[in-house]
Coordinates of C-alpha atoms in Angstrom, one line a residue:
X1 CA 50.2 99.6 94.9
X2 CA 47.0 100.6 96.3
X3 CA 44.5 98.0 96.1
X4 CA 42.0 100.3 94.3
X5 CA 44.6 100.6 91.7
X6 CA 44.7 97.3 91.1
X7 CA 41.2 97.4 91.2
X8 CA 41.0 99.1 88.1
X9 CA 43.8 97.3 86.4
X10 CA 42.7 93.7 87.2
X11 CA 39.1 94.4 86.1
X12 CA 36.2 93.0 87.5
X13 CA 37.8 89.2 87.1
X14 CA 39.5 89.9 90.1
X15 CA 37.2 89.0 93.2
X16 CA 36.3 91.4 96.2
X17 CA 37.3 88.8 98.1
X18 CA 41.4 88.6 97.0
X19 CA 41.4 92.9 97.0
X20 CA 40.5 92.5 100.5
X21 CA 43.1 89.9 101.0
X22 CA 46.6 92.1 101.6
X23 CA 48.7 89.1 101.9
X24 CA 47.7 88.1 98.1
X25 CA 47.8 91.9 96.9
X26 CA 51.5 91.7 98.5
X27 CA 52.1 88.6 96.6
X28 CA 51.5 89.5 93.1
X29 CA 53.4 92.5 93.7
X30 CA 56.3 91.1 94.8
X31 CA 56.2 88.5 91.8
X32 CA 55.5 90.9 89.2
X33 CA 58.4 92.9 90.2
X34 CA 60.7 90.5 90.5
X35 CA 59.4 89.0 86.9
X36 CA 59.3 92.3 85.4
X37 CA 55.4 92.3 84.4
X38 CA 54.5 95.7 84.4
X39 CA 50.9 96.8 85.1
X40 CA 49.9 96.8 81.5
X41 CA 50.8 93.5 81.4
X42 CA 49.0 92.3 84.4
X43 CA 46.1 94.1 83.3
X44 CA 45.5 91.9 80.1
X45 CA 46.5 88.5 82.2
X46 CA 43.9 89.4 84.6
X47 CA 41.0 91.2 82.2
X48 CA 41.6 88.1 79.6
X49 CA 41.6 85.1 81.8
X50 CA 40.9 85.8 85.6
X51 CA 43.4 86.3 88.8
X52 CA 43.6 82.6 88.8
X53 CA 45.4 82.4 85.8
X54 CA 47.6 85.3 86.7
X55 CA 48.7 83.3 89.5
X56 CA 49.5 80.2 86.7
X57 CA 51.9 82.5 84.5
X58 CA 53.7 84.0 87.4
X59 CA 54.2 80.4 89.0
X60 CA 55.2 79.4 85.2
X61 CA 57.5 82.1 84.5
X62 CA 59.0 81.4 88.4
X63 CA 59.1 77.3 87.3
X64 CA 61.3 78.1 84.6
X65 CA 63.8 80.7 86.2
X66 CA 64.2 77.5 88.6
X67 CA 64.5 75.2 86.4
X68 CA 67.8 77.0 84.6
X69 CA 69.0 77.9 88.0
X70 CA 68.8 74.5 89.4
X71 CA 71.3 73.4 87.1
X72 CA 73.9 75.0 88.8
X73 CA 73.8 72.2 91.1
X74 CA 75.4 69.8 88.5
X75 CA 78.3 71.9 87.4
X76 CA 81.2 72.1 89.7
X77 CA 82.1 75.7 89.3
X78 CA 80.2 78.9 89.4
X79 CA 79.2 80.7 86.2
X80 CA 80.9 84.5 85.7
X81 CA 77.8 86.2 85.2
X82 CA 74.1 85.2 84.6
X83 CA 71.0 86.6 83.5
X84 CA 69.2 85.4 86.5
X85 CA 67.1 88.2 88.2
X86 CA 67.4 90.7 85.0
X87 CA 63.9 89.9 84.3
X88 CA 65.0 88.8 80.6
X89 CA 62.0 86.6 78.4
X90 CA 62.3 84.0 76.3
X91 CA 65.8 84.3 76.5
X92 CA 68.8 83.2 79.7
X93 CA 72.3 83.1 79.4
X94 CA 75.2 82.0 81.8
X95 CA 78.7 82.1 81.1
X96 CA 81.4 80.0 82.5
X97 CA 85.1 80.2 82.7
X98 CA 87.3 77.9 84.6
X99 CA 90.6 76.3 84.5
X100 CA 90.0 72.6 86.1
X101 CA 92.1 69.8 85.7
X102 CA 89.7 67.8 84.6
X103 CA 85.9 67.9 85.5
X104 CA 82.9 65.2 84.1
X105 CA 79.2 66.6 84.1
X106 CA 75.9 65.0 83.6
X107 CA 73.4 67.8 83.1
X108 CA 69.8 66.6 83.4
X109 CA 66.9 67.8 80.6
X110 CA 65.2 71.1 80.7
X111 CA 62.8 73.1 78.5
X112 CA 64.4 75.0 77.2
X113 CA 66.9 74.9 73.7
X114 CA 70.4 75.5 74.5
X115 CA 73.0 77.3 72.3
X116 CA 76.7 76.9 73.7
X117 CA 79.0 79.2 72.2
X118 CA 82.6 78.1 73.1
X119 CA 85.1 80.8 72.9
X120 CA 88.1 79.2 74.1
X121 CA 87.8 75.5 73.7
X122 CA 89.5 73.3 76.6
X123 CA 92.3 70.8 75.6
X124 CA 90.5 67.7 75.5
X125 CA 86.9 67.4 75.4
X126 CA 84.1 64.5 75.0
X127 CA 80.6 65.3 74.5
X128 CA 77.6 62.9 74.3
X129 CA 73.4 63.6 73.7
X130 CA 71.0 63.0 71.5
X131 CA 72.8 61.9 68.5
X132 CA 75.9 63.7 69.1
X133 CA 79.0 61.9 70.1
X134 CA 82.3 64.1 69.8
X135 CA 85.6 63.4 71.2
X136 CA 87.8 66.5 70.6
X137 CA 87.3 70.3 71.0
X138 CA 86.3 72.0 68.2
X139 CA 87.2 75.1 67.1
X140 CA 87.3 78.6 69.3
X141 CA 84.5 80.7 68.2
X142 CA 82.1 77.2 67.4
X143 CA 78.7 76.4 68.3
X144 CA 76.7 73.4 69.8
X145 CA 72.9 73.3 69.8
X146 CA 71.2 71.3 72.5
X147 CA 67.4 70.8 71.5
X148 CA 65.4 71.3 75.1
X149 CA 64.6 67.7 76.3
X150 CA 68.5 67.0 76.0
X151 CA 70.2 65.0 79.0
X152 CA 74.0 65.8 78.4
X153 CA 77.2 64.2 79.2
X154 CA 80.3 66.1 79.0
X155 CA 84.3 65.3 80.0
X156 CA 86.8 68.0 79.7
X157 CA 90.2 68.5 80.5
X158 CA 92.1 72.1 80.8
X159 CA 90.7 75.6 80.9
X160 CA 87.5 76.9 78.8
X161 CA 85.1 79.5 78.2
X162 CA 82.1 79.1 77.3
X163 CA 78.8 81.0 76.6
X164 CA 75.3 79.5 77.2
X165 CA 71.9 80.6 76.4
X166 CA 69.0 79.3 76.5
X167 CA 65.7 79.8 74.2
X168 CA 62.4 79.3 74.9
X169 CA 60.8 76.5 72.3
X170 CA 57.3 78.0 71.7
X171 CA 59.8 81.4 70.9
X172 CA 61.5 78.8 68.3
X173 CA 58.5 77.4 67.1
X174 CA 56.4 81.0 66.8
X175 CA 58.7 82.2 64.5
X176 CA 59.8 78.9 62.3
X177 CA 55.5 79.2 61.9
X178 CA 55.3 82.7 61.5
X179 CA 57.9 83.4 59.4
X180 CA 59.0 79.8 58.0
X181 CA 55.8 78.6 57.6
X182 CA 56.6 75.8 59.6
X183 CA 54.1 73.6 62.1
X184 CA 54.6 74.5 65.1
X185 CA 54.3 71.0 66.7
X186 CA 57.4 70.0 64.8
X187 CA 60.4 70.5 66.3
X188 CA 63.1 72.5 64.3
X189 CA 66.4 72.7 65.7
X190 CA 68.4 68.8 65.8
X191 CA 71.0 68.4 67.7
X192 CA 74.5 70.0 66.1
X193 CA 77.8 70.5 67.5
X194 CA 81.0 72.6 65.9
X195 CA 79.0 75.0 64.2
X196 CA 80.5 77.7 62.5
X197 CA 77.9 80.2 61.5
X198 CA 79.5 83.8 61.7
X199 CA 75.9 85.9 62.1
X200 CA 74.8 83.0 65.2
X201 CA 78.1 83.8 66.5
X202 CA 77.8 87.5 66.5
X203 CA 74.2 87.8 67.6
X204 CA 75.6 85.7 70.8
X205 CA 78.4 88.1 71.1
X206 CA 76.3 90.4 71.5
X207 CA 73.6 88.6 74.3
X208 CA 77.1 88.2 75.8
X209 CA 77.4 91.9 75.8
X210 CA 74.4 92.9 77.1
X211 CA 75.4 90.4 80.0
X212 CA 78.0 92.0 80.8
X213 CA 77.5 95.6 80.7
X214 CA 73.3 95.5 81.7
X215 CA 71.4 98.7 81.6
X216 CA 68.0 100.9 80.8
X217 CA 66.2 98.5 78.3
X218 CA 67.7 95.4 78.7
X219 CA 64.7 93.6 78.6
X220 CA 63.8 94.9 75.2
X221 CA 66.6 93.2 74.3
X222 CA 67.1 90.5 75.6
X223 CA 63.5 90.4 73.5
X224 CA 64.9 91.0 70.5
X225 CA 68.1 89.0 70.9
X226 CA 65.9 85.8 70.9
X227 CA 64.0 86.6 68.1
X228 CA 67.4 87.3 66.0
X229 CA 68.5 84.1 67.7
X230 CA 65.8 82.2 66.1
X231 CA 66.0 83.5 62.8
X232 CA 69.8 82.6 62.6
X233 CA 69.3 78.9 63.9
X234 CA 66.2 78.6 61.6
X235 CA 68.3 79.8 58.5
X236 CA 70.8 77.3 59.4
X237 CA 68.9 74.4 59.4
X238 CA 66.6 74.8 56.6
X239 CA 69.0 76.9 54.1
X240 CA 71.0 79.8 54.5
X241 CA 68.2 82.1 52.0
X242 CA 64.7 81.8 50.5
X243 CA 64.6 81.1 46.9
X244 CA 61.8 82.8 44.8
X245 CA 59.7 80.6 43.0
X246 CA 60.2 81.2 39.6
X247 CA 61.3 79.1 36.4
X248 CA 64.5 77.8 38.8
X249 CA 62.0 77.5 41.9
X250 CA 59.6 74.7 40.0
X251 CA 60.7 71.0 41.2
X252 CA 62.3 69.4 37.8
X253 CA 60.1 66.6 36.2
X254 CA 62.9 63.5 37.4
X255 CA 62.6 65.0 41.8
X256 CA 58.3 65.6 41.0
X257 CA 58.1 61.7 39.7
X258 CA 59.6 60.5 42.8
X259 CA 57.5 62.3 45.0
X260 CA 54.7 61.7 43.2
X261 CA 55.8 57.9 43.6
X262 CA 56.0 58.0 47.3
X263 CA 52.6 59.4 47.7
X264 CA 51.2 56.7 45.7
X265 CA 52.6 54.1 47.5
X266 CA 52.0 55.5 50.9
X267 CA 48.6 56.6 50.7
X268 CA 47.2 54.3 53.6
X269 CA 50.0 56.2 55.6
X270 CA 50.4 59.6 56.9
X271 CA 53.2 61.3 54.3
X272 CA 54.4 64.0 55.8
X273 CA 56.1 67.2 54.7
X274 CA 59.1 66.4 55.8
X275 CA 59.2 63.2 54.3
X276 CA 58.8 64.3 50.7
X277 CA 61.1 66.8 50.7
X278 CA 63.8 64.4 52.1
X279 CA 63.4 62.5 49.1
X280 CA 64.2 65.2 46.7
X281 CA 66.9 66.5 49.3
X282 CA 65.5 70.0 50.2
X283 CA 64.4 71.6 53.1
X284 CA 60.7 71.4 54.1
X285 CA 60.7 75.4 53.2
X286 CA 61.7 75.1 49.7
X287 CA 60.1 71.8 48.8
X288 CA 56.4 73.1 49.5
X289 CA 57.4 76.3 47.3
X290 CA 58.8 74.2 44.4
X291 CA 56.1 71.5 44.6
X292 CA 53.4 73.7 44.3
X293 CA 55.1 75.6 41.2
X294 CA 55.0 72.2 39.8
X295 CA 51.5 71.0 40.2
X296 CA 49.4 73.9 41.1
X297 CA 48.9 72.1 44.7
X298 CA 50.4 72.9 48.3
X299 CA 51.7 69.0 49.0
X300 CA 49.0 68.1 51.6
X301 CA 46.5 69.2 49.2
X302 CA 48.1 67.2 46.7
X303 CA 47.9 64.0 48.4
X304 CA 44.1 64.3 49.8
X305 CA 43.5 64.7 45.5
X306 CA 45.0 61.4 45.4
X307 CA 43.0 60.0 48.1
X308 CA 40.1 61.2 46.7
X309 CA 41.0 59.4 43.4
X310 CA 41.7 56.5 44.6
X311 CA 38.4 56.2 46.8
X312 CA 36.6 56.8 43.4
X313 CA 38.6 54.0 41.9
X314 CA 37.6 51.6 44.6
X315 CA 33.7 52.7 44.5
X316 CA 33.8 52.3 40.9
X317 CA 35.5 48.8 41.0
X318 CA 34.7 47.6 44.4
X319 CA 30.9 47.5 45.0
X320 CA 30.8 45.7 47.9
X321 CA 32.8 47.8 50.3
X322 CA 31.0 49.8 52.7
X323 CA 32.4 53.8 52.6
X324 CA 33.9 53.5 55.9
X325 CA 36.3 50.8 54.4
X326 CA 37.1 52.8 51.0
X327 CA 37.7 55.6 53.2
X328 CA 40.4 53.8 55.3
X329 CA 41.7 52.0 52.2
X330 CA 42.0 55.7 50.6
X331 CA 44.0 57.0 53.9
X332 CA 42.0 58.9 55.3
X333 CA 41.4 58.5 59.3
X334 CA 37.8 59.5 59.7
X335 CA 34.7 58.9 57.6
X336 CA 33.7 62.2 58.3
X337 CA 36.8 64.1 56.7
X338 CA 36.4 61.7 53.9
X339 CA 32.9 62.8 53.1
X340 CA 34.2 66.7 53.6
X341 CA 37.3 66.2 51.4
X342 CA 35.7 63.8 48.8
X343 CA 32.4 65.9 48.0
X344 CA 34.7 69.3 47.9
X345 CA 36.4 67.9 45.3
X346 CA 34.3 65.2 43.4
X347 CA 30.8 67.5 44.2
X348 CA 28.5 64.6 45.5
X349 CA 29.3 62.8 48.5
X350 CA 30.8 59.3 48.4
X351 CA 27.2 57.4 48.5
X352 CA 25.9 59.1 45.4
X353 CA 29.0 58.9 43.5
X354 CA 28.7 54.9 44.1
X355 CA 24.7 54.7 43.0
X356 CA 26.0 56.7 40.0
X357 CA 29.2 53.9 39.6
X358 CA 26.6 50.8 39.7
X359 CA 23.4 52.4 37.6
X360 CA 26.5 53.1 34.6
X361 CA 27.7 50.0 35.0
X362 CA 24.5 47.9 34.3

């Protein structure tokens, strides 16, 4: 690439200084080939947020192409086929197939979530991580989820096949947010094994095929395979469908009293979402929908009203404490989103409403 050409695609964030600097023009040429970043690409990396952090996603994106690679070293055969080098995002995929005796393999952590998809299951087989402890194959055709952070532990006797791929997290968690209206600091995907999930199988079928056969557009994809990926395993662990909310979507009176219990007593905590809707036995998805049918409030909205009601209570009743203290004794963390939440709501800030409380109750 000439370097006036990438001159004009870098922008004025990259220095005269690294355009005069061959060795470094060489370098991100070299990386963004091999990475697949096409100049488009590079020119919103380097217009947005400088050379600098060009140099960060490549390094990244290289980081995590070792990481998946590295674990090669701790299985005792070599994988069929790999996506290594096919430039794929957000989205790897190894497969395996052997026919040892008997083989044990402790695979260390990564990043990334792993989906195993084990088409022909070996004669005996014990797998341990987080949470899961099986000691028998499952079925041909079943699937294991590994959530990234996972150390593993796995025994087998007799031959196997096996299909691996590997999802980027903040892919996971874009969508669950995005779609799901999930947090995306939670983590979604728990640790499963012997899944039997027909549209997660097929959709790895066909990463499998596009493994196997490559060609124009595989990066597309590989793009798209990860998104459909995501959906599947999202669907899976929150509910197979969405429910409207209509006159069968509104939680019923008896699961809305326990709730509404739980808040109460756990104001001075941190309820979460999660929490509620474990109570009532329903996904996080379908609670919020149903709660708010039911009281006209999204959950966490619901339980800063409380707060805000009981911090009235204890300034009527309780004189003497300071608002920093009715704040904390309300649940809320800070003094200063007490004061934001309490006035929205009440219309004066705590202070006034407690002169108000003592000059009506002389």
């Amino acid at each position: 690439m000439d370097p006036r050409r990438l001159a004009v695609l870098a922008g004025t964030r990259l220095s005269i200084a690294h355009l005069g600097d061959r060795n470094i023009i060489d370098w991100y040429e070299e990386r963004l080939s091999a990475l697949a970043i096409d100049s488009k690409q590079m020119m919103q990396m380097i217009t947005g947020f400088g050379s600098a952090s060009l140099m960060t996603v490549i390094r990244q994106t290289e980081n995590s192409l070792k990481e998946l690679e590295a674990l090669q070293k701790f299985v005792p055969h070599a994988p069929c086929t790999t996506s290594y080098g096919l430039g794929w995002k957000g989205l790897g995929a190894v497969r395996y197939r052997n026919s040892s005796t008997s083989v044990e393999v402790t695979l260390p952590p990564v990043s990334y979530h792993c989906l195993v998809l084990i088409s022909r299951p070996p004669e005996k087989l014990h797998v341990r991580y987080e949470g899961v402890k099986r000691d028998m194959p499952p079925a041909a055709g079943s699937i294991a989820v590994v959530p990234a952070g996972s150390s593993q532990l796995v025994r087998w006797q007799g031959s196997k096949d096996t299909l691996h791929v590997y999802l980027e997290p903040s892919l996971v968690a874009r969508v669950a947010a995005e779609w799901f209206e999930f947090d995306r600091g939670r983590t979604v995907l728990p640790p499963l094994h012997g899944l039997n999930v027909p549209e997660l199988r097929s959709a790895m079928l066909a990463v499998d095929a596009e493994l196997r056969a490559g060609g124009g557009g595989g990066e597309l994809l590989a793009e798209s395979f990860a998104n459909v990926l995501a959906v599947y395993l999202i669907r899976h662990v929150t509910g197979s469908r969405r429910e409207l909310v209509a006159a069968d979507g509104v939680l019923p009176r008896h699961k809305l009293r326990r709730v509404i219990e739980y808040i109460v007593e756990n104001l001075e905590g941190s309820p979460t979402l999660e929490q509620m809707a474990a109570i009532v036995h329903l996904s996080p998805y379908h609670f919020a929908r149903q709660f708010k049918a039911a009281t006209g409030l999204a959950p966490h909205q619901y339980v800063i009203s409380r707060r805000v009601e009981r911090a009235q209570h204890l300034l009527r009743t309780n004189g003497g404490l300071g608002v920093g203290e009715v704040a904390l004794r309300s649940g809320f963390a800070h003094q200063s989103h007490f004061g934001f939440h309490f006035k929205r709501i009440v219309g004066i800030t705590p202070r006034q409403f407690a002169g108000s409380a003592r000059i009506h109750s002389r």
